[in-house]
Coordinates of C-alpha atoms and ligand atoms in Angstrom, one line a residue:
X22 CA 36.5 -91.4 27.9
X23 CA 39.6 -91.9 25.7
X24 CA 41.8 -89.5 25.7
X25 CA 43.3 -89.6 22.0
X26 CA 41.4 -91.4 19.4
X27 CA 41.4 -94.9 19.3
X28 CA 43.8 -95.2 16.4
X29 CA 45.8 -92.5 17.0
X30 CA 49.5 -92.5 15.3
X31 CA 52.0 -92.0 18.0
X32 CA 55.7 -92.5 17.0
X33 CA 58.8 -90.3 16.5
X34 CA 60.1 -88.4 13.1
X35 CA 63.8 -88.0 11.7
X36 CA 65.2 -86.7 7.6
X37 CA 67.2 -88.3 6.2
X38 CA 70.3 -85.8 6.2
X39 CA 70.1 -85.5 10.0
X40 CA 70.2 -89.6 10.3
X41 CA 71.7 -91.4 7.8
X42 CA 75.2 -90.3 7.4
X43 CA 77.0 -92.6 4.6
X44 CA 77.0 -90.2 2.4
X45 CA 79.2 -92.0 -0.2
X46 CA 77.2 -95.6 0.3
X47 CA 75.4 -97.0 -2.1
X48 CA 76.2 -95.1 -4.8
X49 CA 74.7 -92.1 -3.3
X50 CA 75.4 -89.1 -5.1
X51 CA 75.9 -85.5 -3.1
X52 CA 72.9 -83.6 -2.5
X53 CA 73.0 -79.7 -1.1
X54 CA 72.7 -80.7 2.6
X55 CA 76.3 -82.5 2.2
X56 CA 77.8 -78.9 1.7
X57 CA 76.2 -76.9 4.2
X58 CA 78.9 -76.4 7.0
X59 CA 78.4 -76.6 10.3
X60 CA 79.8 -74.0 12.7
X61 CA 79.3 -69.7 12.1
X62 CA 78.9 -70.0 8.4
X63 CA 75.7 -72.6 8.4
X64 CA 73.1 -70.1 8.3
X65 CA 74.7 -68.0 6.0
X66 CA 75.3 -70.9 3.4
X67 CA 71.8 -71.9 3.9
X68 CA 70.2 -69.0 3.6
X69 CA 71.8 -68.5 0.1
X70 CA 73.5 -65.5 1.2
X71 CA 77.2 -67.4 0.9
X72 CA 78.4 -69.6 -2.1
X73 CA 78.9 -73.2 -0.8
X74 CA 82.2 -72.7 -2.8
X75 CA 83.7 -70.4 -0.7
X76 CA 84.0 -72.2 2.9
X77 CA 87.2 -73.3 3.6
X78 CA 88.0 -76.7 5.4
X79 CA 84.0 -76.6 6.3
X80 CA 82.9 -79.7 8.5
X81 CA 79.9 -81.5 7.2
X82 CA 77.5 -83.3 9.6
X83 CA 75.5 -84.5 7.3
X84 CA 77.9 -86.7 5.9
X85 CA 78.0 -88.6 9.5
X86 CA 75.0 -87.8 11.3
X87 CA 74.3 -90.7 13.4
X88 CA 75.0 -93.4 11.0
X89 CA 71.8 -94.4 10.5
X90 CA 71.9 -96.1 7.2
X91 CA 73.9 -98.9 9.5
X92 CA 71.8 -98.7 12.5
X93 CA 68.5 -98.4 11.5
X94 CA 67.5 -102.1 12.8
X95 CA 69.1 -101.0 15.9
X96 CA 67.1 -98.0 15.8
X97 CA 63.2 -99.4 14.9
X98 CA 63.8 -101.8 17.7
X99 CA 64.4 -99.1 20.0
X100 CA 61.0 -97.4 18.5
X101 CA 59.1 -101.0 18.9
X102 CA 60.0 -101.1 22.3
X103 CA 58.3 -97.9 23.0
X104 CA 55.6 -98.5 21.3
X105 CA 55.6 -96.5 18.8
X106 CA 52.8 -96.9 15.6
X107 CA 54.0 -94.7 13.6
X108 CA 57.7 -93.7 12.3
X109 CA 58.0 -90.4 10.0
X110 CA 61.3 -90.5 8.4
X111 CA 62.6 -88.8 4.6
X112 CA 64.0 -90.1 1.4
X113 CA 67.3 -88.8 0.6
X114 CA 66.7 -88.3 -2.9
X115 CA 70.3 -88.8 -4.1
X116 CA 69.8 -92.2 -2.6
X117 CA 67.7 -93.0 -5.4
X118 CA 68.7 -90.7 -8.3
X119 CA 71.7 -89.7 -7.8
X120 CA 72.1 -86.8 -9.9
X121 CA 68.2 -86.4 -9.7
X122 CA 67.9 -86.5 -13.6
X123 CA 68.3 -90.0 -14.5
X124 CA 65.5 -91.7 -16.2
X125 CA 66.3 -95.5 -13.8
X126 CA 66.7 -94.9 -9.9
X127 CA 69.4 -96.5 -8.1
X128 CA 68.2 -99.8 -6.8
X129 CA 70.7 -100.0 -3.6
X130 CA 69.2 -97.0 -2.8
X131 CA 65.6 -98.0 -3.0
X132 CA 66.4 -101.2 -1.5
X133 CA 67.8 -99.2 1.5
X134 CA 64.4 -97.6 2.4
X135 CA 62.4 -100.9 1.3
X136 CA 63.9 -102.3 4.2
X137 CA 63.5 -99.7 6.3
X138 CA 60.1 -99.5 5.6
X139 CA 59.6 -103.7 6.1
X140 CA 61.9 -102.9 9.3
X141 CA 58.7 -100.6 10.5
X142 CA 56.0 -103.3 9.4
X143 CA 58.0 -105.8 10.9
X144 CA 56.9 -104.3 14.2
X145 CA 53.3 -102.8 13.1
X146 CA 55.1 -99.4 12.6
X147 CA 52.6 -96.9 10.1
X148 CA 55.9 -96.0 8.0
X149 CA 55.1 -91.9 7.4
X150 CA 57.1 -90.8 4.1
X151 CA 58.4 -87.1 3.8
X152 CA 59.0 -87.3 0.2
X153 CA 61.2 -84.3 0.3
X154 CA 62.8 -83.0 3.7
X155 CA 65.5 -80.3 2.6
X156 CA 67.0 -82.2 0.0
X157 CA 68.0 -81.6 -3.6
X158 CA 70.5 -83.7 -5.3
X159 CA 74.0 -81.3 -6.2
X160 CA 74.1 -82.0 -9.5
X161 CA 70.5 -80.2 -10.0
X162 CA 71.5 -77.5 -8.0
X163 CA 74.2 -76.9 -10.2
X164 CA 73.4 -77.6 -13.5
X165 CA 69.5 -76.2 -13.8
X166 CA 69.3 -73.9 -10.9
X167 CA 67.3 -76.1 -8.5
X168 CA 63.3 -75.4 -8.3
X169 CA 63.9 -71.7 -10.2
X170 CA 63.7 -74.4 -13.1
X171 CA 60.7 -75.5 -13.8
X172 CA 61.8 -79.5 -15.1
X173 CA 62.3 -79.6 -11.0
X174 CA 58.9 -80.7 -11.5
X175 CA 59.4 -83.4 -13.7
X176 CA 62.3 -84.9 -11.7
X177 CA 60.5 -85.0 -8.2
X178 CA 57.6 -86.4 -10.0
X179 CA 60.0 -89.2 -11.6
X180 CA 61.2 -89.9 -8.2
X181 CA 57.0 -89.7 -6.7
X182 CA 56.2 -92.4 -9.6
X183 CA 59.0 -94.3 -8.2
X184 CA 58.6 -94.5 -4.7
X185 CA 54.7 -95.0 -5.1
X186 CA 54.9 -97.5 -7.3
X187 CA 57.3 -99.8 -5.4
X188 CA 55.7 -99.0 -1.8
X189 CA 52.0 -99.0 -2.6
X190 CA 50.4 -101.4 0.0
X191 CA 53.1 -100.6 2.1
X192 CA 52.7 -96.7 2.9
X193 CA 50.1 -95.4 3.3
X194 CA 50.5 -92.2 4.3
X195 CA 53.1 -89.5 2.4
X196 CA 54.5 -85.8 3.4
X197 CA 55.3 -83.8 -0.3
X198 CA 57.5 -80.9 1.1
X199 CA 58.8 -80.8 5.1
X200 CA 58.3 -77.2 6.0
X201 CA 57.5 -75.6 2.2
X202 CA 57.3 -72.1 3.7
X203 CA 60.8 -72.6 5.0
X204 CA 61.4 -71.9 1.2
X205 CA 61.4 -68.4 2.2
X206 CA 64.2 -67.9 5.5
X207 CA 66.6 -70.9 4.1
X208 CA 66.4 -71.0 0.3
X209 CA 69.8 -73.2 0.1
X210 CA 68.8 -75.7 2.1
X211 CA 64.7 -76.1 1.9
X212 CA 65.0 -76.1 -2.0
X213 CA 68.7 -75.6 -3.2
X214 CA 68.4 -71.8 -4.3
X215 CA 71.6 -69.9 -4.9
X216 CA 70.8 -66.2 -6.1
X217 CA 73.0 -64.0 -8.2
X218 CA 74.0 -60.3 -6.4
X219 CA 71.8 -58.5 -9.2
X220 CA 68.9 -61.5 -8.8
X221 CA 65.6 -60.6 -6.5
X222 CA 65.5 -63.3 -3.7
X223 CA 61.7 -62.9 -3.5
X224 CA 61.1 -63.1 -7.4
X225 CA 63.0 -66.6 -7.2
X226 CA 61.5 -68.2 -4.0
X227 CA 58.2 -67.5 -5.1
X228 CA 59.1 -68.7 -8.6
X229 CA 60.5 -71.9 -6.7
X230 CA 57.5 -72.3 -4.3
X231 CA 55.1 -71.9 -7.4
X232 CA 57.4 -75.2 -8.8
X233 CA 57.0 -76.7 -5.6
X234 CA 53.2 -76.6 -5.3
X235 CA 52.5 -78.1 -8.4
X236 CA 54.9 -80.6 -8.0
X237 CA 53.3 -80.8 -4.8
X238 CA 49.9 -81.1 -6.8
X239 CA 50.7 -83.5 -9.1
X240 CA 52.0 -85.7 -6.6
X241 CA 48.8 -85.9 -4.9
X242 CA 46.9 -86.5 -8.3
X243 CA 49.5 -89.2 -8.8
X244 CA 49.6 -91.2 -6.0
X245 CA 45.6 -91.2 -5.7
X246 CA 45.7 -92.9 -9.2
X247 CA 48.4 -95.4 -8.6
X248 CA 46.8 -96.5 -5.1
X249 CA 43.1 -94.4 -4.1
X250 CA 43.8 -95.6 -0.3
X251 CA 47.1 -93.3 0.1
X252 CA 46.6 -90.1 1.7
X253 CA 49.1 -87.3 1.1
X254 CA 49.7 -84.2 3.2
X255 CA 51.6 -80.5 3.2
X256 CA 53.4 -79.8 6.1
X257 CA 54.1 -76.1 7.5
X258 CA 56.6 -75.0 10.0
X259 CA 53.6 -73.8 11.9
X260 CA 53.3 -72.0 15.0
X261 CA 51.0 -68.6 15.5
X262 CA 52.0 -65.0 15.7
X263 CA 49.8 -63.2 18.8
X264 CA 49.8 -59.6 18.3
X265 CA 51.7 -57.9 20.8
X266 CA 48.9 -55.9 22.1
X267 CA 45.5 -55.2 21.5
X268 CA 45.9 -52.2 19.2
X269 CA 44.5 -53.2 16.0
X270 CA 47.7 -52.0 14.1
X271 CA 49.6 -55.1 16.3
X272 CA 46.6 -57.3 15.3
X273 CA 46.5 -56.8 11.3
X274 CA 50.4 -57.4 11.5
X275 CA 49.6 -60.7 13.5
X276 CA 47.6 -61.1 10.3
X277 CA 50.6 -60.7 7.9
X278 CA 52.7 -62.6 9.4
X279 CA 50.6 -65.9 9.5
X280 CA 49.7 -64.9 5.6
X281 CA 53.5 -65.6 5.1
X282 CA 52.8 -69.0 6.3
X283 CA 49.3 -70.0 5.4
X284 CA 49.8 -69.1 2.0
X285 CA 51.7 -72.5 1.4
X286 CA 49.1 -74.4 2.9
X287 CA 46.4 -72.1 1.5
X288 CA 47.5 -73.5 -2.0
X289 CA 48.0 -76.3 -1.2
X290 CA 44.4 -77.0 0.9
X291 CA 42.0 -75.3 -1.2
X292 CA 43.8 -75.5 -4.4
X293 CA 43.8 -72.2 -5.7
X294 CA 46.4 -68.9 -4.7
X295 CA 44.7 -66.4 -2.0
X296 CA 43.8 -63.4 -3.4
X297 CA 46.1 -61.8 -0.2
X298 CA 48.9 -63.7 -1.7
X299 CA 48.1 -62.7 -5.4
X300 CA 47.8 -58.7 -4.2
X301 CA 51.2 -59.1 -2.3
X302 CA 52.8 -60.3 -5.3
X303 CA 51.7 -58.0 -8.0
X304 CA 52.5 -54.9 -5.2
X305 CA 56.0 -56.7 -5.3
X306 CA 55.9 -56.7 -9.3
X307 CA 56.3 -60.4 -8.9
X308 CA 54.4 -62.5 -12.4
X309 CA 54.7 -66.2 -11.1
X310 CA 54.7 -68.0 -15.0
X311 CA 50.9 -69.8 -14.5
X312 CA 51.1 -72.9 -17.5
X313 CA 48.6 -73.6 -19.5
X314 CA 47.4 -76.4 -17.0
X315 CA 48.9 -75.0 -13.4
X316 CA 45.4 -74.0 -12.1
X317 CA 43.9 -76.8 -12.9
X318 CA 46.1 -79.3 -11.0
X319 CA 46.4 -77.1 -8.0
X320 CA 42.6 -77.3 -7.7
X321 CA 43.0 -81.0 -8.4
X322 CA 46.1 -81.8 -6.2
X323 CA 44.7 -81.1 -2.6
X324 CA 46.0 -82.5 -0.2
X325 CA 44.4 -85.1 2.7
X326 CA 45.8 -83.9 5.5
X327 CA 47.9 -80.8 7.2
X328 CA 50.7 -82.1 8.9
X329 CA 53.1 -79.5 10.5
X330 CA 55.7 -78.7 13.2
X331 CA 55.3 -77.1 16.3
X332 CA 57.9 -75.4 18.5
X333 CA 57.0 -72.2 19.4
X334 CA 54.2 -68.9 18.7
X335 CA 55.3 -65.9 17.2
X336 CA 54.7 -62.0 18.2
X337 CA 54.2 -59.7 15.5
X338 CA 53.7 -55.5 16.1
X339 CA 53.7 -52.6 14.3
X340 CA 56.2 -50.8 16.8
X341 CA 59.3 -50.9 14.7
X342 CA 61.6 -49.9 17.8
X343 CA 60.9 -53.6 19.3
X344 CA 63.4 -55.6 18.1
X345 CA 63.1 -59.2 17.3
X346 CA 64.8 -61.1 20.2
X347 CA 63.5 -64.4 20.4
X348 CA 64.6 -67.2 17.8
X349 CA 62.1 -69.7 16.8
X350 CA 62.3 -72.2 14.8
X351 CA 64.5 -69.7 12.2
X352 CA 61.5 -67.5 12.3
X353 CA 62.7 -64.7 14.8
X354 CA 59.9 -62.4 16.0
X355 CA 59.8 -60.0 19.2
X356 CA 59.4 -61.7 22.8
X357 CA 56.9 -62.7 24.2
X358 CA 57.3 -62.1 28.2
X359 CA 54.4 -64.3 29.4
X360 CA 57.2 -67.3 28.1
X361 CA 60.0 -68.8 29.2
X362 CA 62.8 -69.8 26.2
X363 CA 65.0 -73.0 25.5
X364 CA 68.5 -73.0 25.7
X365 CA 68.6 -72.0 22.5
X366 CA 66.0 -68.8 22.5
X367 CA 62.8 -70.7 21.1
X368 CA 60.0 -69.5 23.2
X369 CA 57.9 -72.5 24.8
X370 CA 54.3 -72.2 24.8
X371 CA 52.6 -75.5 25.0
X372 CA 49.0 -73.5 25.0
X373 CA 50.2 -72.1 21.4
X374 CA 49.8 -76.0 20.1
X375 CA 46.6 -75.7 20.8
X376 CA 45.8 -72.6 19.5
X377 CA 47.8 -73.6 16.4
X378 CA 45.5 -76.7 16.3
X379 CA 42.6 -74.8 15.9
X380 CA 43.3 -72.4 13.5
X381 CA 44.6 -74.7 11.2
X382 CA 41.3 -76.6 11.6
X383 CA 39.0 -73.9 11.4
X384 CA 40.9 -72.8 8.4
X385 CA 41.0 -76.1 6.3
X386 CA 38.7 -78.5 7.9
X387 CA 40.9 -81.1 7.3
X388 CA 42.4 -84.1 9.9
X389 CA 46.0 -82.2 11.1
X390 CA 48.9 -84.6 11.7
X391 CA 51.5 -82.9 14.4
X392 CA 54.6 -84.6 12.7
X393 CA 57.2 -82.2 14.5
X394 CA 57.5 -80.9 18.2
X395 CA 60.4 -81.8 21.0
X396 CA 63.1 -79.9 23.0
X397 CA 66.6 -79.3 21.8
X398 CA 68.6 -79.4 24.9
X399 CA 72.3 -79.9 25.9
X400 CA 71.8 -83.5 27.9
X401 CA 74.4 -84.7 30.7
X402 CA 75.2 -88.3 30.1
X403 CA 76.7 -89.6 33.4
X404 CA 77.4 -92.8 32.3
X405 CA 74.6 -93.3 30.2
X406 CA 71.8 -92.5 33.0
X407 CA 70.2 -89.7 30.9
X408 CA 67.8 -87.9 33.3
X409 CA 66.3 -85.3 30.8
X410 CA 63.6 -84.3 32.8
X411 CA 62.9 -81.0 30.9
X412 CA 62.2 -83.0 27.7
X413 CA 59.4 -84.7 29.7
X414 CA 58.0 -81.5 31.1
X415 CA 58.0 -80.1 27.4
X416 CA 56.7 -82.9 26.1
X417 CA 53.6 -84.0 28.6
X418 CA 52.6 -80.0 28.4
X419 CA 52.3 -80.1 24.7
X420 CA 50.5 -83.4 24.9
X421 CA 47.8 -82.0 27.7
X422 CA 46.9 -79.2 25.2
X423 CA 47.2 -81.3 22.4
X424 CA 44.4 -83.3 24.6
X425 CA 42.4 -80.4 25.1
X426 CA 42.6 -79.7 21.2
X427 CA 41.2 -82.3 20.5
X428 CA 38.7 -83.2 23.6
X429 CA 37.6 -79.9 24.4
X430 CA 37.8 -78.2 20.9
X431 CA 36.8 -81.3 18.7
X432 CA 40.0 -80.9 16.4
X433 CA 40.4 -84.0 13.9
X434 CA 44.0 -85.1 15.0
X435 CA 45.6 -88.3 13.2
X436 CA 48.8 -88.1 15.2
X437 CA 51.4 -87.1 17.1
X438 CA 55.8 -87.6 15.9
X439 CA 58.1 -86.3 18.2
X440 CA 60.9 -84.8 16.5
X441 CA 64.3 -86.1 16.3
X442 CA 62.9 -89.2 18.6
X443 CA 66.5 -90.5 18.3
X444 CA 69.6 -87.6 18.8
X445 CA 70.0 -86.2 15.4
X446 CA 72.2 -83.3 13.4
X447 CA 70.4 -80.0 14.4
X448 CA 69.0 -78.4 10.9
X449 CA 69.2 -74.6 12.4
X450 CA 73.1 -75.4 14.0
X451 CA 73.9 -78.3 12.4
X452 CA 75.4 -79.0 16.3
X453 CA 75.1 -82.4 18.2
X454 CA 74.6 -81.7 21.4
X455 CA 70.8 -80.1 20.6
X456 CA 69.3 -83.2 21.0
X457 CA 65.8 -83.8 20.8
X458 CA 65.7 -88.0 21.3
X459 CA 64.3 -90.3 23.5
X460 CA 67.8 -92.4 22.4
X461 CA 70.9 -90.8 23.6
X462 CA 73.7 -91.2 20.6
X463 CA 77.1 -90.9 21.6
X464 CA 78.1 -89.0 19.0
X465 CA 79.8 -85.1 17.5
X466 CA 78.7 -83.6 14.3
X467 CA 82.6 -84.5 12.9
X468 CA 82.0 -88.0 12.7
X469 CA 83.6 -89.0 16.5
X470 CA 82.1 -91.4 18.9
X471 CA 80.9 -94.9 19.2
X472 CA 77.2 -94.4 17.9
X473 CA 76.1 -96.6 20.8
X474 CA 72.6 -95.9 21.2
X475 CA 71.6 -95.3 25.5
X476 CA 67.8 -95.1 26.7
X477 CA 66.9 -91.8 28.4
X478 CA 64.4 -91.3 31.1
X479 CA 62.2 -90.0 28.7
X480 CA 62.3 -93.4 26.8
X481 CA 60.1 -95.0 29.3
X482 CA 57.9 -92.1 30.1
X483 CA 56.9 -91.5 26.2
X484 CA 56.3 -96.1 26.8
X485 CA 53.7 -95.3 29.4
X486 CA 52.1 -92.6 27.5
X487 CA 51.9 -94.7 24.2
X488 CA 50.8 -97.4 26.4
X489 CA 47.8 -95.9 28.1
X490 CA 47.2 -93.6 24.6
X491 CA 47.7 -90.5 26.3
X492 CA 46.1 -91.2 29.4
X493 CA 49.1 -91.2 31.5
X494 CA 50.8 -88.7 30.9
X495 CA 52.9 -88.0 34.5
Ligands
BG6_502 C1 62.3 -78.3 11.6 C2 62.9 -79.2 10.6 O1 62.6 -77.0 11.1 O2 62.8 -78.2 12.9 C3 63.9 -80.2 11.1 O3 61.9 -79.8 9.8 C4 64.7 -79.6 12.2 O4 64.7 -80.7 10.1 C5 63.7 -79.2 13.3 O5 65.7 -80.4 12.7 C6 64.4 -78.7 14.6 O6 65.2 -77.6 14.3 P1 66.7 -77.6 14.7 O7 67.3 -76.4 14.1 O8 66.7 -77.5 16.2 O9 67.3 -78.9 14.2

């Protein structure tokens, strides 16, 4: 018996901001990833909580990265050799509109992803669009208030019609929004919210996420008229929270927490809001501002598949004297002590993927697409003989329960990116040395090193297991 399906999309995924670098090429115009420092006051700028304004000689990573917009040839090959059918990467928007509100794109910036995209099918590569992977050009942040404003919908929609136009026959399959519940935890950078001190945070994200879903919507109804054969997807920072013990007070908060999450996809699956969701927000006095039309394209606008991420499970309890302890994926909940951590506190559970797997299934019904899951680890480079061992014990554990998912359990599972399958910018850290790739990249997050590219160990070890689809995975 097979062990993945016949077809099945393995390859690697990368955003634009974490890659490209070049900021200034090509007449790209800023966007807000290009002013969130790296270093102690990341989080705080990306969380909204500190005006971009205010950081004094910040360093950007972002504006390097690993220089991808001049290596991406380089790069593809890298993802040929392994084998790789599939390669998810993101559209810097700015790229293409540079000020996000001009009625022409930017054709050096189309013309930069055309060839990345003919790069892929060069080699047989499924080129995997995220449409929109924390990224809003600066100039909407600053003069209409980002996705608060509802013409956000109207200029993601303008950049949609582009991209769908010029690529259809070419991609086939599209991402709307990486991570849309991340909308929530890092307001700045998922959709380029800035809040005023007398402003409620909550009112505004949801405000934005109501923007984002219909732009999300109309995408979807877009795309299936310009070409029927493209299929779009949501994607969720996923990952489930376990009640901490069996008292039911420990399992309803389980319950709440995933709500947080599943609303997006809730939405955005079955094309209508939950009536948890709708409860929550008139307890919180929140009125989203439904148009005339909204419900209507919501129920028309669902999606084809749920993509997600996957890097760790969550814990969720009703005792309020456990303190959250473990980070995650910048969701932090309580620990869980059947787990060990990364080096950088996100709790490993390669069980949870499976778990996550079928809830999402059970839930929706619809094929998943794991788009994100890896290690960010600190890797020794001795010369360039990278033995990263521990990616490839993260990896092939995730992979057997992904196996199990969908052998055992029967879950509809289109395929399988890596994240970060070449060294990238950390989102959380914006540090270098988290590195998640198969392909070493000697570089810092200031813009130092030679941007030679090195094969780790795990390179040929993800070759084998794209080789024998899955059947090899030691
Ligand atoms: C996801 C994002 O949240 O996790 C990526 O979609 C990000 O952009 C990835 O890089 C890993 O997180 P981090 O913080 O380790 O880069």
């Amino acid at each position: 018996m097979e062990a993945f399906p016949k077809h099945f999309l393995w390859g690697g995924a990368t955003a634009a901001n974490q890659v490209e670098g070049a900021y200034q090429e090509g007449h790209r115009g800023l966007s807000n990833i290009d002013v969130i420092p790296s270093g102690e006051q990341r989080f705080l700028v990306a969380s909204g909580k500190l005006h971009y304004n205010q950081i004094k000689e910040g360093k950007y990573p972002s504006h390097y990265a690993v220089d991808a917009y001049h290596h991406y040839k380089e790069d593809i090959a890298l993802f040929a050799q392994m084998g790789f059918k599939v390669y998810r990467f993101s559209i810097g928007w700015s790229r293409i509109y540079p000020h996000g509100d001009e009625e022409k794109p930017n054709e050096e910036g189309l013309l930069f992803y055309e060839n990345i995209i003919n790069e892929c099918l060069k080699y047989n590569i499924e080129p995997l669009v995220t449409i929109n992977h924390f990224d809003v050009p600066l100039h909407l942040v600053e003069t209409y208030g980002s996705w608060r404003n509802r013409q956000c919908i109207d200029f993601y929609l303008n950049l949609c019609e582009t991209l769908f136009n010029r690529f259809k026959g070419k991609v086939k399959y599209w991402i709307t929004f990486n991570e849309i519940n991340m909308i929530l935890h890092m307001p700045f950078m998922a959709a380029g919210l800035m809040f005023d001190a007398s402003e409620n945070r909550d009112e505004i994200c949801y405000l934005a996420t109501h923007h984002e879903l219909v732009a999300s919507a109309k995408a979807v109804i877009l795309a299936h008229k310009i070409d029927p054969s493209m299929k779009l997807g949501c994607m969720l920072a996923a990952g489930n929270a376990y009640p901490y013990s069996c008292n039911p007070e420990d399992v309803m908060e389980s319950i709440k927490m995933d709500r947080e999450n599943y609303f997006f996809a809730d939405v955005q699956c079955r094309g209508f809001y939950p009536t948890y969701a709708l409860k929550q927000l008139e307890r919180n006095q929140i009125t989203i501002p439904f148009e005339e039309n909204d419900e209507n394209v919501l129920k028309e606008g669902v999606v084809d598949f749920v993509s997600f991420s996957y890097y760790n499970s969550l814990v969720a309890t009703s005792n309020t004297e456990l303190k959250s302890t473990a980070k995650g994926n910048i969701f932090a909940s309580v620990e869980n002590p059947y787990l060990k951590s990364s080096e950088w506190g996100w709790q490993i559970d390669p069980l949870g993927l499976r778990i996550t797997c079928n809830i999402l299934y059970d839930r929706y019904q619809k094929p998943l697409f794991i788009v994100e899951n890896g290690l960010g680890a600190i890797d020794q480079f001795n010369d360039g003989d990278i033995q990263d061992d521990y990616r490839i014990d993260y990896l092939r554990s995730h992979l057997k329960a992904l196996k199990d998912a969908i052998n055992i359990d029967g879950v509809d599972v289109l395929g399988y990116t890596t994240w970060g399958c070449i060294d990238l910018i950390s989102a959380s850290t914006g540090e270098m040395k988290k590195r998640y790739g198969f392909i070493y990249v000697d570089a810092d997050e200031s813009g130092n090193g030679t941007l030679n590219r090195y094969k780790k160990k795990s390179f040929s070890w993800y070759q084998e297991v794209i080789k024998s689809n899955g059947q090899n995975l030691d």
